[in-house]
């Protein structure tokens, strides 16, 4: 659990810099320069991600069970992650309707992903990992939306082609992950 907690602290902590200390972040960008700041940020995020993956894997080997979810929750979780994937890609494809309406669809996608995994997994390590991501996504969405309202940020809708592209890429990625990649990378087949 120590590596998992350290990884979460680095990964989520680094991602919270702009949420909780935007003036400090801006000062560091001014002092270091944008590219060195991004490099430092990337090293911290990648290091945190590696630690949380290793820590989660180790915690799975010797779990502390809090509850035993029914098997059907795996299938429900897999279905809940479908809109999570669409929202994730909506954040990356500029000008689609979801991005324009929601402002920060990635945070909503992370919320759904975390919630889905919380209902399908009953270990303490699951609660720590997915609970931390859920809390971060809730806070990140609220802070980012409020900041956008104050700044008067409006995203421009660029047509139905962007909507279709978002759906096709999001659904395609979900199918690939749910049917093949999750089992190969995580060791659990959502539909298997």
mmCIF file of N, CA and C in Angstrom, residues 39-40 61 100 136:
data_model
loop_
_atom_site.group_PDB
_atom_site.id
_atom_site.type_symbol
_atom_site.label_atom_id
_atom_site.label_comp_id
_atom_site.label_asym_id
_atom_site.label_seq_id
_atom_site.Cartn_x
_atom_site.Cartn_y
_atom_site.Cartn_z
ATOM 1 N N UNK A 39 8.205 19.347 -18.662
ATOM 2 C CA UNK A 39 9.088 18.195 -18.483
ATOM 3 C C UNK A 39 9.090 17.713 -17.049
ATOM 4 N N UNK A 40 9.226 18.644 -16.108
ATOM 5 C CA UNK A 40 9.203 18.301 -14.688
ATOM 6 C C UNK A 40 7.861 17.688 -14.297
ATOM 7 N N UNK A 61 -1.987 -8.674 -4.639
ATOM 8 C CA UNK A 61 -1.432 -9.993 -4.291
ATOM 9 C C UNK A 61 -1.749 -10.396 -2.848
ATOM 10 N N UNK A 100 -18.246 21.236 -25.506
ATOM 11 C CA UNK A 100 -18.846 22.567 -25.445
ATOM 12 C C UNK A 100 -19.824 22.666 -24.272
ATOM 13 N N UNK A 136 -10.732 13.236 -6.673
ATOM 14 C CA UNK A 136 -9.995 14.182 -7.521
ATOM 15 C C UNK A 136 -10.855 14.672 -8.685
#
